Amino acid sequence: MTQNRLNRRTFVKGAGITGIAAVAGCLGSPTTEEPEPEPTDEGLAPAEPVDADRIARDPTDIPPPVDWDEPREHDITLETERVTAEIEPGVTFDFMTFGGQVPGPMVRVRRGDRVNLRFEVPEEMNMTLHNVDFHAVYGPGGGADATTITPGEKAAEISFTAEYAGAFIYHCAVPNMDHHISSGMFGTILVEPEEGLPEVDNEYYLGQHELYTDGKVGEEGHHGFDFDAMKREDPTYVVFNGQAYGLTEDGVGPMEAEVGETARVYFANGGPNLTSALHPIGNVWSNYYRDGDLLSEPDKNIETAPVTPGTTTVGEMEFHVPGPVKIVDHALSRVVHKGALAVVDVQGEENPEIYDEDPQ
């Protein structure tokens, strides 16, 4: 039995689910589509050398909360980057990213702030169209029309005012956007209300997306992109932050918290096709801001919530007892077989009045 299969068995057991059967954007722009690979029966090529130790963005890599009370101006640069990295041990894939990891960097501003965005495409990625569509932008294609960089161009610039508060996704929006988003080109822009957000002890940033490859789950080697599987909406992997089971003890490591603390999760579903059923195993979304709506009163004690493709949602948790809290897509075959699992490792003293696993 390979180490990959051993890891997968460990994840399933640890998830507490034993018994489970094992267009916005510039569609009118010119396009240079990537050629679809010819089918082959020769099996996968060997795994390729990786460009980075991890494709998964650190879920705590988040700009600090808004602490200003007057509009500010922000100069932000987003750069596309192609990265060969592991989906899981022994399985490599060529990702397309904003900034070298998945999801792209979080942009955090206050309503009324001005954003000067520079979008860059390096020469090695300049053979096809790229752009960026911000769902927080009033303007053609959410800025995608003006940021479309054709082969031979290197950069584009736009300025916009963040007119409406909320948590919003951004993504590449060229005609073959499904391929680019599936390969990792999406992220979140958070526009805080003027009064800011309630204080929490921890903030985490997760991005779910589907990987459509020409290999099987856990098959070692270099996985190419499978356009036919994407058209069928039949992904090989469904992952958080680009890696199968990456944010777990057996991956790059879980998120961390202490008993008595609170946490806010910003969860972007890049898609490009599947709706996520966001659920914290062993906890509840004590405050849930559906679809990233930060102005309405949050829903309370939500167990599982749908997150449609192209949406960033926001949920808060309270940690009353120690132990792992698993964050999953409750379409559970995606957890058991495809990689959609992350863990918050909660440390601290037991609280038997709330939970006692060994009552006498």
Coordinates of N, CA, C and O in Angstrom, one line a residue, residues 103-228:
P103 N -5.2 30.2 -2.4 CA -5.7 31.3 -3.3 C -4.8 32.4 -3.4 O -3.8 32.5 -2.8
G104 N -5.1 33.4 -4.3 CA -4.3 34.6 -4.5 C -4.4 35.4 -3.2 O -5.2 35.2 -2.3
P105 N -3.5 36.4 -3.1 CA -3.4 37.1 -1.9 C -4.7 37.9 -1.6 O -5.4 38.3 -2.5
M106 N -5.0 37.9 -0.3 CA -6.2 38.7 0.1 C -5.9 40.2 0.0 O -4.9 40.6 0.5
V107 N -6.8 40.9 -0.6 CA -6.8 42.3 -0.6 C -7.8 42.8 0.5 O -9.0 42.4 0.5
R108 N -7.4 43.7 1.4 CA -8.2 44.2 2.5 C -8.3 45.7 2.5 O -7.2 46.3 2.7
V109 N -9.5 46.2 2.3 CA -9.6 47.7 2.3 C -10.9 48.0 3.1 O -11.6 47.2 3.6
R110 N -11.2 49.3 3.2 CA -12.4 49.9 3.8 C -13.3 50.5 2.7 O -12.8 51.0 1.7
R111 N -14.6 50.4 3.0 CA -15.5 51.0 2.0 C -15.1 52.5 1.8 O -14.9 53.2 2.8
G112 N -15.0 52.9 0.5 CA -14.7 54.3 0.2 C -13.2 54.4 -0.1 O -12.8 55.5 -0.6
D113 N -12.4 53.4 0.2 CA -11.0 53.4 -0.2 C -10.8 53.4 -1.7 O -11.6 52.8 -2.4
R114 N -9.7 54.0 -2.1 CA -9.3 54.0 -3.5 C -8.2 52.9 -3.7 O -7.2 52.9 -3.0
V115 N -8.3 52.1 -4.7 CA -7.4 51.0 -5.1 C -6.8 51.3 -6.4 O -7.5 51.4 -7.4
N116 N -5.4 51.4 -6.4 CA -4.7 51.5 -7.7 C -4.1 50.2 -8.0 O -3.1 49.8 -7.3
L117 N -4.6 49.5 -8.9 CA -4.2 48.1 -9.2 C -3.3 48.0 -10.4 O -3.7 48.6 -11.5
R118 N -2.2 47.4 -10.3 CA -1.3 47.1 -11.4 C -1.3 45.6 -11.5 O -1.0 44.8 -10.6
F119 N -1.7 45.1 -12.7 CA -1.7 43.7 -13.0 C -0.6 43.3 -14.0 O -0.5 43.9 -15.1
E120 N 0.2 42.4 -13.6 CA 1.4 42.1 -14.4 C 1.4 40.6 -14.8 O 1.0 39.7 -14.1
V121 N 1.9 40.4 -16.1 CA 2.0 39.0 -16.6 C 3.5 38.9 -17.1 O 3.9 39.6 -18.0
P122 N 4.3 38.0 -16.4 CA 5.6 37.8 -16.9 C 5.7 37.2 -18.2 O 4.8 36.5 -18.7
E123 N 6.9 37.3 -18.8 CA 7.1 36.8 -20.2 C 6.8 35.3 -20.3 O 6.2 34.9 -21.3
E124 N 7.1 34.5 -19.3 CA 6.9 33.1 -19.4 C 5.4 32.7 -19.4 O 5.0 31.5 -19.7
M125 N 4.5 33.6 -19.0 CA 3.1 33.3 -19.0 C 2.3 34.2 -20.1 O 1.1 34.3 -20.1
N126 N 3.1 34.8 -21.0 CA 2.5 35.8 -21.9 C 2.1 35.2 -23.2 O 1.8 36.0 -24.1
M127 N 2.0 33.9 -23.3 CA 1.5 33.3 -24.5 C 0.0 33.3 -24.7 O -0.5 33.1 -25.8
T128 N -0.7 33.4 -23.6 CA -2.2 33.4 -23.6 C -2.7 34.6 -22.9 O -2.0 35.3 -22.2
L129 N -4.0 34.9 -23.0 CA -4.6 36.0 -22.3 C -4.7 35.8 -20.8 O -4.9 34.7 -20.4
H130 N -4.6 36.8 -20.0 CA -4.8 36.8 -18.6 C -5.5 38.2 -18.2 O -5.2 39.2 -18.9
N131 N -6.2 38.2 -17.2 CA -6.8 39.4 -16.6 C -7.3 39.2 -15.2 O -7.1 38.1 -14.7
V132 N -8.0 40.1 -14.6 CA -8.5 39.9 -13.3 C -9.9 40.6 -13.2 O -10.0 41.8 -13.6
D133 N -10.8 39.9 -12.7 CA -12.2 40.4 -12.5 C -12.5 40.4 -11.0 O -12.5 39.4 -10.3
F134 N -12.6 41.7 -10.5 CA -13.0 41.8 -9.1 C -14.5 42.0 -8.9 O -15.1 42.9 -9.5
H135 N -15.1 41.1 -8.1 CA -16.5 41.2 -7.9 C -16.9 42.4 -7.0 O -18.0 42.7 -6.8
A136 N -15.8 43.1 -6.5 CA -16.1 44.3 -5.7 C -16.0 45.6 -6.5 O -15.9 46.7 -5.9
V137 N -15.9 45.5 -7.8 CA -15.7 46.6 -8.7 C -16.9 46.9 -9.5 O -17.4 46.1 -10.2
Y138 N -17.4 48.2 -9.5 CA -18.3 48.7 -10.5 C -17.4 49.0 -11.8 O -16.5 49.8 -11.7
G139 N -17.7 48.4 -12.9 CA -17.0 48.6 -14.1 C -17.0 47.4 -15.0 O -17.3 46.3 -14.5
P140 N -16.8 47.6 -16.3 CA -16.9 46.5 -17.3 C -16.1 45.3 -16.9 O -14.9 45.3 -16.7
G141 N -16.8 44.1 -16.7 CA -16.1 42.9 -16.3 C -15.4 43.0 -14.9 O -14.5 42.2 -14.6
G142 N -15.9 43.9 -14.1 CA -15.2 44.0 -12.8 C -13.7 44.4 -12.9 O -12.9 44.1 -12.1
G143 N -13.4 45.1 -14.0 CA -12.0 45.5 -14.3 C -11.4 44.5 -15.3 O -10.3 44.8 -15.7
A144 N -12.0 43.4 -15.6 CA -11.4 42.4 -16.5 C -11.2 43.0 -17.9 O -10.1 42.7 -18.5
D145 N -12.1 43.8 -18.4 CA -11.9 44.4 -19.8 C -10.6 45.2 -19.9 O -9.8 45.0 -20.7
A146 N -10.4 46.0 -18.9 CA -9.2 47.0 -18.9 C -7.9 46.3 -18.5 O -6.9 46.8 -18.9
T147 N -8.0 45.2 -17.8 CA -6.8 44.5 -17.4 C -6.4 43.3 -18.3 O -5.4 42.6 -18.0
T148 N -7.2 43.1 -19.3 CA -6.8 42.0 -20.2 C -5.5 42.3 -20.9 O -5.3 43.3 -21.6
I149 N -4.5 41.4 -20.7 CA -3.2 41.5 -21.3 C -3.1 40.4 -22.4 O -3.1 39.2 -22.1
T150 N -2.8 40.9 -23.6 CA -2.7 40.0 -24.7 C -1.2 39.7 -24.9 O -0.3 40.3 -24.3
P151 N -0.9 38.6 -25.6 CA 0.5 38.2 -25.8 C 1.3 39.4 -26.4 O 0.9 40.1 -27.3
G152 N 2.4 39.7 -25.7 CA 3.3 40.8 -26.1 C 3.2 42.0 -25.1 O 4.1 42.8 -25.1
E153 N 2.0 42.1 -24.4 CA 1.9 43.1 -23.4 C 2.4 42.5 -22.0 O 2.4 41.3 -21.8
K154 N 2.7 43.4 -21.1 CA 3.3 43.0 -19.8 C 2.5 43.4 -18.6 O 2.5 42.7 -17.6
A155 N 1.7 44.5 -18.7 CA 1.1 45.0 -17.5 C -0.1 45.9 -17.9 O -0.2 46.4 -19.1
A156 N -1.1 46.0 -17.0 CA -2.2 46.9 -17.2 C -2.5 47.5 -15.8 O -2.2 46.9 -14.8
E157 N -3.1 48.7 -15.8 CA -3.4 49.4 -14.6 C -4.8 49.9 -14.6 O -5.3 50.4 -15.6
I158 N -5.5 49.8 -13.5 CA -6.8 50.5 -13.3 C -6.9 51.1 -11.9 O -6.1 50.7 -11.0
S159 N -7.8 52.0 -11.6 CA -8.1 52.5 -10.3 C -9.6 52.4 -10.1 O -10.4 52.6 -11.0
F160 N -9.9 52.0 -8.9 CA -11.3 51.9 -8.5 C -11.6 52.3 -7.1 O -10.7 52.2 -6.2
T161 N -12.8 52.8 -6.8 CA -13.2 53.0 -5.4 C -14.0 51.9 -4.9 O -14.9 51.4 -5.7
A162 N -13.7 51.3 -3.8 CA -14.5 50.2 -3.2 C -15.8 50.8 -2.6 O -15.9 51.2 -1.5
E163 N -16.8 50.8 -3.4 CA -18.1 51.5 -3.1 C -19.0 50.6 -2.2 O -19.9 51.2 -1.6
Y164 N -18.9 49.3 -2.2 CA -19.8 48.5 -1.5 C -19.0 47.5 -0.6 O -18.1 46.9 -1.0
A165 N -19.5 47.4 0.7 CA -18.8 46.6 1.6 C -19.2 45.1 1.4 O -20.3 44.8 1.0
G166 N -18.3 44.2 1.8 CA -18.6 42.8 1.7 C -17.3 42.0 1.5 O -16.2 42.6 1.3
A167 N -17.4 40.7 1.4 CA -16.3 39.8 1.0 C -16.6 39.3 -0.4 O -17.7 38.7 -0.6
F168 N -15.6 39.5 -1.3 CA -15.9 39.2 -2.7 C -14.7 38.5 -3.3 O -13.6 38.6 -2.9
I169 N -15.0 37.7 -4.3 CA -14.0 36.9 -5.0 C -13.4 37.8 -6.1 O -14.0 38.7 -6.6
Y170 N -12.2 37.4 -6.5 CA -11.6 37.9 -7.8 C -11.0 36.7 -8.5 O -10.7 35.7 -7.9
H171 N -11.0 36.8 -9.8 CA -10.5 35.7 -10.6 C -10.1 36.1 -12.0 O -10.5 37.2 -12.4
C172 N -9.4 35.2 -12.7 CA -9.1 35.4 -14.1 C -10.4 35.2 -14.8 O -11.2 34.3 -14.5
A173 N -10.7 36.1 -15.8 CA -12.0 36.0 -16.5 C -11.8 36.1 -18.0 O -12.6 36.7 -18.7
V174 N -10.8 35.5 -18.6 CA -10.6 35.3 -20.0 C -11.7 34.3 -20.5 O -12.3 33.6 -19.7
P175 N -11.9 34.2 -21.8 CA -12.9 33.3 -22.3 C -12.7 31.9 -21.8 O -13.7 31.2 -21.5
N176 N -11.5 31.4 -21.6 CA -11.3 30.0 -21.1 C -11.0 30.2 -19.6 O -10.1 29.5 -19.0
M177 N -11.9 31.0 -18.9 CA -11.7 31.3 -17.5 C -11.8 30.0 -16.6 O -11.2 29.9 -15.6
D178 N -12.6 29.0 -17.0 CA -12.8 27.8 -16.2 C -11.5 27.1 -16.1 O -11.1 26.6 -15.0
H179 N -10.7 27.0 -17.1 CA -9.3 26.4 -17.1 C -8.4 27.2 -16.1 O -7.8 26.6 -15.3
H180 N -8.4 28.5 -16.2 CA -7.5 29.3 -15.4 C -7.9 29.3 -14.0 O -7.0 29.2 -13.1
I181 N -9.2 29.4 -13.7 CA -9.6 29.4 -12.3 C -9.4 28.0 -11.7 O -8.8 27.9 -10.5
S182 N -9.7 26.9 -12.4 CA -9.4 25.6 -11.9 C -7.9 25.4 -11.6 O -7.6 24.7 -10.7
S183 N -7.1 26.1 -12.4 CA -5.6 25.9 -12.2 C -5.1 26.8 -11.1 O -3.9 26.8 -10.8
G184 N -6.0 27.6 -10.4 CA -5.6 28.4 -9.2 C -5.8 29.9 -9.3 O -5.4 30.5 -8.3
M185 N -6.3 30.5 -10.3 CA -6.4 31.9 -10.5 C -7.6 32.5 -9.9 O -8.5 32.9 -10.6
F186 N -7.7 32.6 -8.5 CA -8.8 33.2 -7.8 C -8.3 33.6 -6.5 O -7.3 33.1 -5.9
G187 N -9.0 34.6 -5.9 CA -8.7 35.1 -4.5 C -9.8 35.9 -4.0 O -10.9 35.8 -4.5
T188 N -9.5 36.6 -2.9 CA -10.6 37.4 -2.2 C -10.2 38.8 -2.0 O -9.0 39.1 -1.7
I189 N -11.1 39.7 -2.2 CA -11.0 41.1 -1.8 C -12.0 41.4 -0.7 O -13.2 41.1 -0.9
L190 N -11.6 41.8 0.4 CA -12.4 42.1 1.6 C -12.6 43.6 1.7 O -11.6 44.3 1.9
V191 N -13.8 44.1 1.6 CA -14.1 45.5 1.8 C -14.9 45.7 3.1 O -16.1 45.4 3.2
E192 N -14.2 46.1 4.1 CA -14.8 46.2 5.4 C -15.8 47.4 5.4 O -15.5 48.4 4.8
P193 N -16.9 47.3 6.2 CA -17.7 48.5 6.4 C -16.9 49.6 7.1 O -15.9 49.4 7.7
E194 N -17.5 50.8 7.0 CA -16.8 52.0 7.6 C -16.4 51.7 9.1 O -15.4 52.2 9.6
E195 N -17.3 51.1 9.8 CA -17.1 50.8 11.3 C -16.2 49.6 11.5 O -16.0 49.3 12.7
G196 N -15.8 48.9 10.5 CA -14.9 47.8 10.6 C -15.7 46.5 11.0 O -17.0 46.5 10.9
L197 N -15.0 45.4 11.4 CA -15.7 44.2 11.7 C -15.5 43.9 13.2 O -14.5 44.4 13.8
P198 N -16.3 43.1 13.8 CA -16.1 42.8 15.2 C -14.8 42.1 15.4 O -14.3 41.3 14.6
E199 N -14.2 42.3 16.5 CA -12.9 41.7 16.8 C -13.0 40.2 17.1 O -13.9 39.8 17.8
V200 N -12.1 39.5 16.5 CA -11.9 38.0 16.8 C -10.5 37.7 17.2 O -9.6 38.5 16.9
D201 N -10.3 36.6 17.7 CA -8.9 36.2 18.1 C -8.1 35.7 16.9 O -6.8 35.8 16.9
N202 N -8.7 35.0 16.0 CA -8.0 34.4 14.9 C -8.8 34.6 13.6 O -10.0 34.7 13.6
E203 N -8.1 34.8 12.5 CA -8.7 34.8 11.2 C -8.0 33.8 10.2 O -6.8 33.7 10.3
Y204 N -8.8 33.1 9.4 CA -8.3 32.2 8.5 C -8.8 32.4 7.1 O -10.0 32.9 7.0
Y205 N -8.0 32.1 6.1 CA -8.4 32.4 4.7 C -8.2 31.1 3.9 O -7.1 30.6 3.8
L206 N -9.4 30.6 3.4 CA -9.4 29.3 2.7 C -10.0 29.5 1.3 O -10.9 30.4 1.1
G207 N -9.5 28.8 0.4 CA -10.1 28.8 -1.0 C -10.3 27.4 -1.5 O -9.3 26.6 -1.5
Q208 N -11.5 27.1 -1.9 CA -11.8 25.8 -2.5 C -11.9 25.9 -4.0 O -12.4 26.8 -4.5
H209 N -11.3 24.8 -4.6 CA -11.5 24.8 -6.1 C -11.3 23.3 -6.5 O -10.9 22.5 -5.8
E210 N -11.7 23.1 -7.8 CA -11.6 21.8 -8.4 C -10.4 21.7 -9.3 O -10.1 22.6 -10.0
L211 N -9.7 20.5 -9.3 CA -8.6 20.2 -10.2 C -9.0 19.1 -11.1 O -9.4 18.0 -10.6
Y212 N -9.0 19.3 -12.4 CA -9.4 18.4 -13.4 C -8.1 17.9 -14.1 O -7.4 18.6 -14.8
T213 N -7.7 16.6 -13.8 CA -6.4 16.1 -14.3 C -6.6 14.9 -15.1 O -7.6 14.2 -15.0
D214 N -5.5 14.5 -15.8 CA -5.6 13.3 -16.6 C -5.1 12.1 -15.9 O -4.8 11.0 -16.5
G215 N -4.9 12.2 -14.5 CA -4.6 11.0 -13.7 C -5.7 10.7 -12.7 O -6.7 11.5 -12.7
K216 N -5.5 9.7 -12.0 CA -6.4 9.3 -10.9 C -6.0 9.9 -9.6 O -4.8 10.2 -9.4
V217 N -6.9 10.0 -8.7 CA -6.6 10.5 -7.3 C -5.5 9.6 -6.7 O -5.5 8.4 -6.7
G218 N -4.4 10.3 -6.3 CA -3.3 9.6 -5.7 C -2.3 8.9 -6.6 O -1.3 8.3 -6.2
E219 N -2.6 9.0 -7.9 CA -1.7 8.3 -8.9 C -0.4 9.2 -9.0 O -0.5 10.4 -9.4
E220 N 0.7 8.6 -8.7 CA 1.9 9.4 -8.7 C 2.4 9.7 -10.1 O 2.2 8.8 -11.0
G221 N 3.0 10.8 -10.2 CA 3.4 11.3 -11.5 C 3.0 12.7 -11.8 O 2.5 13.4 -10.8
H222 N 3.2 13.2 -13.0 CA 2.8 14.6 -13.3 C 1.5 14.6 -14.0 O 1.3 14.0 -15.1
H223 N 0.5 15.2 -13.4 CA -0.8 15.3 -13.9 C -1.0 16.5 -14.8 O -0.7 17.6 -14.4
G224 N -1.5 16.2 -16.0 CA -1.8 17.3 -16.9 C -3.3 17.7 -16.7 O -4.0 17.1 -16.0
F225 N -3.7 18.8 -17.4 CA -5.1 19.3 -17.3 C -6.0 18.5 -18.2 O -5.6 18.2 -19.4
D226 N -7.2 18.1 -17.7 CA -8.1 17.3 -18.5 C -9.3 18.2 -18.9 O -10.2 18.4 -18.0
F227 N -9.4 18.7 -20.1 CA -10.4 19.6 -20.5 C -11.8 18.9 -20.6 O -12.8 19.5 -20.3
D228 N -11.8 17.6 -21.0 CA -13.0 16.9 -21.1 C -13.6 16.7 -19.7 O -14.8 16.8 -19.6

